[in-house]
Short mmCIF file of C-alpha atoms and ligand atoms in Angstrom, two decimals:
data_model
loop_
_atom_site.label_atom_id
_atom_site.label_comp_id
_atom_site.label_asym_id
_atom_site.label_seq_id
_atom_site.Cartn_x
_atom_site.Cartn_y
_atom_site.Cartn_z
CA MET A 24 330.79 127.07 225.81
CA TYR A 25 327.32 124.15 225.81
CA ASP A 26 325.40 127.92 227.15
CA THR A 27 326.89 130.45 223.91
CA GLU A 28 325.89 127.80 221.52
CA LYS A 29 322.18 127.52 223.18
CA LEU A 30 322.53 130.75 223.08
CA ALA A 31 323.66 131.53 219.24
CA THR A 32 320.64 129.17 218.20
CA ASP A 33 318.93 131.09 220.57
CA VAL A 34 319.50 134.34 218.54
CA ASN A 35 319.18 133.23 214.99
CA GLN A 36 316.06 131.80 216.12
CA THR A 37 314.62 135.14 216.99
CA GLU A 38 312.61 137.00 213.75
CA THR A 39 312.66 140.89 214.10
CA LYS A 40 308.45 142.15 213.47
CA ILE A 41 309.59 146.39 213.99
CA SER A 42 312.29 148.27 213.27
CA ALA A 43 312.17 151.99 213.99
CA ARG A 44 314.97 153.83 212.47
CA ASN A 45 315.97 157.47 213.90
CA VAL A 46 312.96 158.01 215.77
CA GLN A 47 312.83 162.07 216.52
CA VAL A 48 309.24 162.76 218.02
CA TYR A 49 308.43 166.44 218.69
CA TYR A 50 305.81 168.16 221.02
CA GLY A 51 305.65 171.75 219.22
CA ASP A 52 308.88 172.43 220.49
CA THR A 53 309.53 169.06 222.57
CA HIS A 54 311.59 166.59 221.69
CA ALA A 55 310.28 164.08 223.73
CA ILE A 56 311.52 160.75 221.62
CA LYS A 57 315.55 161.86 220.56
CA ASP A 58 317.02 159.09 218.04
CA VAL A 59 315.40 155.69 218.07
CA ASN A 60 316.35 152.65 217.07
CA VAL A 61 315.35 149.44 218.44
CA ASP A 62 314.68 146.19 216.65
CA ILE A 63 311.48 144.32 217.95
CA ASP A 64 311.42 140.31 218.35
CA ALA A 65 308.37 139.11 216.98
CA LYS A 66 306.23 136.09 218.87
CA ALA A 67 307.70 137.69 221.61
CA VAL A 68 307.02 140.19 225.19
CA THR A 69 308.84 143.45 224.97
CA ALA A 70 309.03 146.02 228.06
CA PHE A 71 309.15 149.70 227.90
CA ILE A 72 310.34 151.09 231.33
CA GLY A 73 311.39 154.89 232.60
CA PRO A 74 310.45 157.28 234.73
CA SER A 75 307.30 158.90 233.78
CA GLY A 76 307.87 161.30 231.21
CA CYS A 77 310.72 159.96 229.81
CA GLY A 78 308.71 159.21 225.89
CA LYS A 79 307.74 155.75 226.55
CA SER A 80 303.98 156.24 225.57
CA THR A 81 304.90 158.56 222.85
CA PHE A 82 307.78 156.50 221.77
CA LEU A 83 304.51 153.54 221.72
CA ARG A 84 301.87 155.02 220.16
CA CYS A 85 305.14 156.08 217.32
CA ILE A 86 304.11 151.95 216.28
CA ASN A 87 300.97 152.32 215.13
CA ARG A 88 300.54 155.25 214.90
CA MET A 89 298.32 156.09 217.42
CA ASN A 90 300.31 159.73 217.59
CA ASP A 91 299.05 161.35 214.06
CA THR A 92 295.47 161.65 216.20
CA ILE A 93 297.90 164.66 218.14
CA ASP A 94 297.54 167.93 216.43
CA VAL A 95 301.05 168.94 217.61
CA CYS A 96 302.80 166.09 217.46
CA ARG A 97 305.55 164.70 214.38
CA VAL A 98 307.44 162.29 213.70
CA GLU A 99 310.16 161.25 211.86
CA GLY A 100 312.59 159.10 210.95
CA ASP A 101 311.30 154.94 210.05
CA ILE A 102 309.55 152.24 211.09
CA LYS A 103 309.42 148.56 209.66
CA ILE A 104 306.56 145.60 210.09
CA ASP A 105 307.59 143.29 208.04
CA GLY A 106 309.76 145.30 206.45
CA GLU A 107 306.53 148.00 205.18
CA ASP A 108 307.35 151.14 206.57
CA ILE A 109 304.24 151.52 208.17
CA TYR A 110 304.90 155.49 207.23
CA ASP A 111 303.81 155.82 204.16
CA LYS A 112 301.80 157.53 202.47
CA ARG A 113 299.75 153.72 201.16
CA VAL A 114 299.38 153.11 204.17
CA ASP A 115 296.11 152.77 206.02
CA PRO A 116 296.22 154.02 209.36
CA VAL A 117 293.04 152.16 210.55
CA GLN A 118 293.78 149.84 208.73
CA LEU A 119 297.51 149.86 210.19
CA ARG A 120 295.68 150.14 213.58
CA ALA A 121 293.39 146.36 213.17
CA LYS A 122 296.62 144.49 212.24
CA VAL A 123 298.10 146.32 215.29
CA GLY A 124 296.26 146.80 218.13
CA MET A 125 296.66 148.89 220.96
CA VAL A 126 295.04 148.37 224.85
CA PHE A 127 295.01 150.81 227.22
CA GLN A 128 295.62 152.41 230.75
CA LYS A 129 292.56 152.51 231.58
CA PRO A 130 289.78 149.79 230.59
CA ASN A 131 287.71 151.08 227.63
CA PRO A 132 284.84 148.96 226.54
CA PHE A 133 282.22 150.70 224.37
CA PRO A 134 279.06 151.33 226.02
CA LYS A 135 277.51 148.57 224.07
CA SER A 136 276.69 144.54 224.98
CA ILE A 137 279.64 142.40 224.84
CA TYR A 138 279.12 140.40 221.50
CA ASP A 139 279.22 143.90 220.04
CA ASN A 140 282.75 145.26 221.50
CA ILE A 141 284.20 142.45 219.40
CA ALA A 142 281.90 141.73 216.81
CA TYR A 143 282.29 145.67 216.03
CA GLY A 144 286.47 145.82 214.59
CA PRO A 145 285.52 142.16 212.98
CA ARG A 146 282.48 143.74 211.05
CA ILE A 147 284.28 147.40 210.06
CA HIS A 148 286.81 145.39 208.00
CA GLY A 149 284.71 142.82 206.49
CA LEU A 150 286.52 139.44 208.27
CA ALA A 151 282.88 138.23 208.92
CA LYS A 152 281.30 136.39 205.98
CA ASN A 153 277.66 136.17 208.03
CA LYS A 154 276.44 135.40 211.72
CA ALA A 155 277.79 131.91 211.96
CA ASP A 156 280.71 133.63 210.75
CA LEU A 157 280.86 136.45 213.78
CA ASP A 158 279.48 134.07 216.12
CA GLU A 159 282.52 132.57 216.18
CA ILE A 160 285.21 134.84 216.48
CA VAL A 161 283.34 135.88 218.79
CA GLU A 162 283.53 133.31 220.99
CA LYS A 163 287.42 132.57 220.25
CA SER A 164 287.93 136.28 220.07
CA LEU A 165 286.94 135.67 224.05
CA ARG A 166 288.81 132.34 224.46
CA ARG A 167 292.08 134.07 223.01
CA GLY A 168 291.04 136.74 225.45
CA ALA A 169 290.71 134.12 228.99
CA ILE A 170 287.59 135.38 229.79
CA TRP A 171 284.61 133.12 227.46
CA ASN A 172 283.84 131.18 230.73
CA GLU A 173 283.10 133.97 232.40
CA VAL A 174 280.82 135.82 230.12
CA LYS A 175 279.50 132.85 227.64
CA ASP A 176 275.91 133.30 229.52
CA ARG A 177 275.91 136.81 229.12
CA LEU A 178 277.09 137.47 225.97
CA HIS A 179 274.42 140.57 224.97
CA ALA A 180 274.94 142.03 228.16
CA PRO A 181 276.89 145.26 228.72
CA GLY A 182 280.25 145.37 228.32
CA THR A 183 280.77 148.67 230.70
CA GLY A 184 278.96 146.04 232.99
CA LEU A 185 281.43 143.80 234.25
CA SER A 186 284.47 143.52 236.20
CA GLY A 187 287.91 146.20 235.76
CA GLY A 188 289.77 142.99 235.08
CA GLN A 189 287.20 141.62 233.36
CA GLN A 190 286.96 144.17 230.88
CA GLN A 191 290.41 144.92 230.36
CA ARG A 192 290.00 140.64 229.60
CA LEU A 193 288.11 142.02 227.11
CA CYS A 194 289.57 144.90 225.14
CA ILE A 195 292.53 142.36 224.88
CA ALA A 196 289.65 140.46 223.30
CA ARG A 197 288.60 143.07 221.65
CA ALA A 198 292.16 143.56 220.54
CA VAL A 199 292.25 140.61 219.01
CA ALA A 200 289.24 140.19 217.21
CA THR A 201 290.99 141.92 213.78
CA GLU A 202 293.51 139.18 213.82
CA PRO A 203 296.56 142.00 214.55
CA GLU A 204 300.60 140.63 213.86
CA VAL A 205 301.08 143.00 217.21
CA LEU A 206 299.52 144.43 220.38
CA LEU A 207 300.94 147.63 222.01
CA MET A 208 299.82 147.48 225.44
CA ASP A 209 299.86 150.83 227.31
CA GLU A 210 300.22 149.68 231.38
CA PRO A 211 297.45 147.63 231.01
CA CYS A 212 297.07 146.60 235.10
CA SER A 213 298.00 149.82 236.40
CA ALA A 214 293.75 149.72 237.06
CA LEU A 215 293.18 146.16 237.97
CA ASP A 216 293.45 144.71 241.46
CA PRO A 217 296.59 141.68 242.19
CA ILE A 218 294.62 139.11 241.01
CA ALA A 219 293.39 140.85 237.92
CA THR A 220 296.63 141.97 237.37
CA ALA A 221 297.70 138.07 237.55
CA GLN A 222 295.46 136.71 235.34
CA VAL A 223 295.96 139.86 232.50
CA GLU A 224 299.40 138.38 233.10
CA GLU A 225 298.46 134.30 232.35
CA LEU A 226 296.75 135.38 229.88
CA ILE A 227 299.99 137.82 227.92
CA ASP A 228 302.74 135.10 227.97
CA GLU A 229 300.35 132.95 225.88
CA LEU A 230 299.64 135.52 223.41
CA ARG A 231 303.36 135.71 222.48
CA ASP A 232 302.89 131.99 220.86
CA GLN A 233 301.18 134.83 217.77
CA TYR A 234 301.56 138.39 218.65
CA SER A 235 304.22 141.00 218.63
CA VAL A 236 303.38 142.06 222.48
CA VAL A 237 305.07 145.27 223.76
CA ILE A 238 304.16 146.44 226.80
CA VAL A 239 305.01 149.36 228.86
CA THR A 240 304.98 148.87 232.82
CA HIS A 241 305.90 151.01 236.27
CA SER A 242 306.04 147.77 237.62
CA MET A 243 309.73 145.73 237.58
CA GLN A 244 308.52 142.96 238.45
CA GLN A 245 306.48 142.57 236.31
CA ALA A 246 308.43 143.27 233.40
CA ALA A 247 310.51 141.21 234.45
CA ARG A 248 307.80 137.99 234.61
CA VAL A 249 306.52 138.67 231.36
CA SER A 250 309.29 140.13 229.37
CA GLN A 251 312.06 138.84 227.30
CA LYS A 252 313.13 141.95 226.43
CA THR A 253 313.19 145.30 227.81
CA ALA A 254 314.01 148.65 226.36
CA PHE A 255 314.78 151.84 229.25
CA PHE A 256 313.92 154.84 228.18
CA HIS A 257 314.80 157.90 230.05
CA LEU A 258 314.12 162.12 228.93
CA GLY A 259 313.82 160.71 225.18
CA ASN A 260 316.22 158.76 225.25
CA LEU A 261 316.21 154.24 224.63
CA VAL A 262 318.95 153.88 226.81
CA GLU A 263 319.58 150.73 227.09
CA TYR A 264 317.85 147.64 225.20
CA GLY A 265 318.69 143.75 225.73
CA ASP A 266 317.49 141.01 227.07
CA THR A 267 315.30 140.78 230.20
CA SER A 268 317.27 138.61 232.50
CA GLN A 269 320.58 141.28 231.38
CA ILE A 270 318.99 144.60 231.97
CA PHE A 271 318.01 143.63 235.92
CA THR A 272 321.32 141.10 236.89
CA THR A 273 323.52 143.37 234.89
CA PRO A 274 322.14 146.25 232.91
CA GLN A 275 325.64 147.99 231.26
CA ASP A 276 324.16 151.74 231.70
CA GLU A 277 324.06 153.76 235.02
CA ARG A 278 321.45 155.12 234.51
CA THR A 279 319.43 151.62 233.58
CA GLU A 280 321.15 150.88 236.84
CA SER A 281 319.51 153.04 239.15
CA TYR A 282 316.01 153.42 237.69
CA ILE A 283 316.05 150.31 238.56
CA THR A 284 317.06 149.75 241.75
CA GLY A 285 314.90 152.63 242.27
CA ARG A 286 317.37 155.83 243.08
CA ILE A 287 315.65 157.21 239.63
CA GLY A 288 312.55 156.99 239.37
N1 ATP B 316 299.63 165.39 223.85
C1 ATP B 316 301.08 165.65 224.40
N2 ATP B 316 301.32 167.03 224.51
C2 ATP B 316 302.09 167.33 224.77
N3 ATP B 316 303.18 167.54 225.05
C3 ATP B 316 303.42 166.19 225.07
C4 ATP B 316 301.40 164.91 224.51
N4 ATP B 316 301.88 163.54 225.07
C5 ATP B 316 303.71 163.47 225.86
N5 ATP B 316 303.60 164.75 226.13
C6 ATP B 316 304.99 165.37 226.21
O1 ATP B 316 305.69 164.55 225.75
C7 ATP B 316 306.89 163.09 226.58
C8 ATP B 316 306.97 161.86 226.66
O2 ATP B 316 305.31 162.20 227.23
P1 ATP B 316 305.72 160.34 227.46
O3 ATP B 316 303.46 160.49 228.78
O4 ATP B 316 304.89 159.76 225.96
O5 ATP B 316 305.73 159.50 228.66
P2 ATP B 316 305.21 158.45 229.35
O6 ATP B 316 307.16 157.62 229.43
O7 ATP B 316 304.43 157.24 229.57
O8 ATP B 316 305.13 158.71 231.03
P3 ATP B 316 304.31 158.00 231.16
O9 ATP B 316 305.25 156.81 232.63
O10 ATP B 316 303.94 158.72 232.92
O11 ATP B 316 302.23 157.53 231.62
C9 ATP B 316 306.87 164.02 228.15
O12 ATP B 316 307.17 165.62 228.41
C10 ATP B 316 305.51 164.75 227.97
O13 ATP B 316 304.82 165.75 228.96
MG1 MG B 317 302.84 157.15 229.43
#
């Protein structure tokens, strides 16, 4: 009984950040996302899992309109962030992507200095009034990316000269520099070794105090470690969505169960 009460309070406290209704995605004739409906929590980590080709990256890219950049791709349905339709004609995709940052599988720092990697976004979005302001944003973002101590003495060295794990934390710092509200991460640790992975996972856990994080991962251990909610996709369908602990211990759909026990994938 006590547990139920606690659960009820927890449910009341969660706030929806992103809500998707009847989302369909087509690449030409390929129907890649089939009628997906989901509410994603604010200030929590949500994991997207499922076999290769099931549509995880495609759906993730709907949330910051990155699919707009793919010619053959067509998105239908509604996606709202804080109740606002992100596909509305008045929404500028560039502004949207500053608010909904993205981190990719392969660390992709710009061929610029560590400082300029971070300063780039705030400069183009006019977030700094002067050099001192910009310096402050750069330091704050690098701290948020848990990489400040490693780079503070070499801010003007190229970002590409860092190790893979450092580059990925630099990319996370770059994504947070434009003060996003949502961070999308598509397999952010798949190019990293176990130590760098642990550092990035720890960082993701810290980031949820401020951002809504959505992470695509092939590692079920990682999903279990870092996320509070998990969505299982299969052949373009969102098969099951719920608390991570529930999805991994008592999945309701046999496709979810087969996947998490390693029978499909
Ligand atoms: N740019 C594209 N053009 C055409 N088809 C695409 C494109 N990107 C993805 N698809 C197709 O859409 C479907 C979903 O692909 P998606 O990349 O979203 O899967 P995924 O779950 O991220 O897979 P993985 O785990 O391998 O990254 C697949 O059938 C894929 O072939
Ligand atoms: Mg993918």
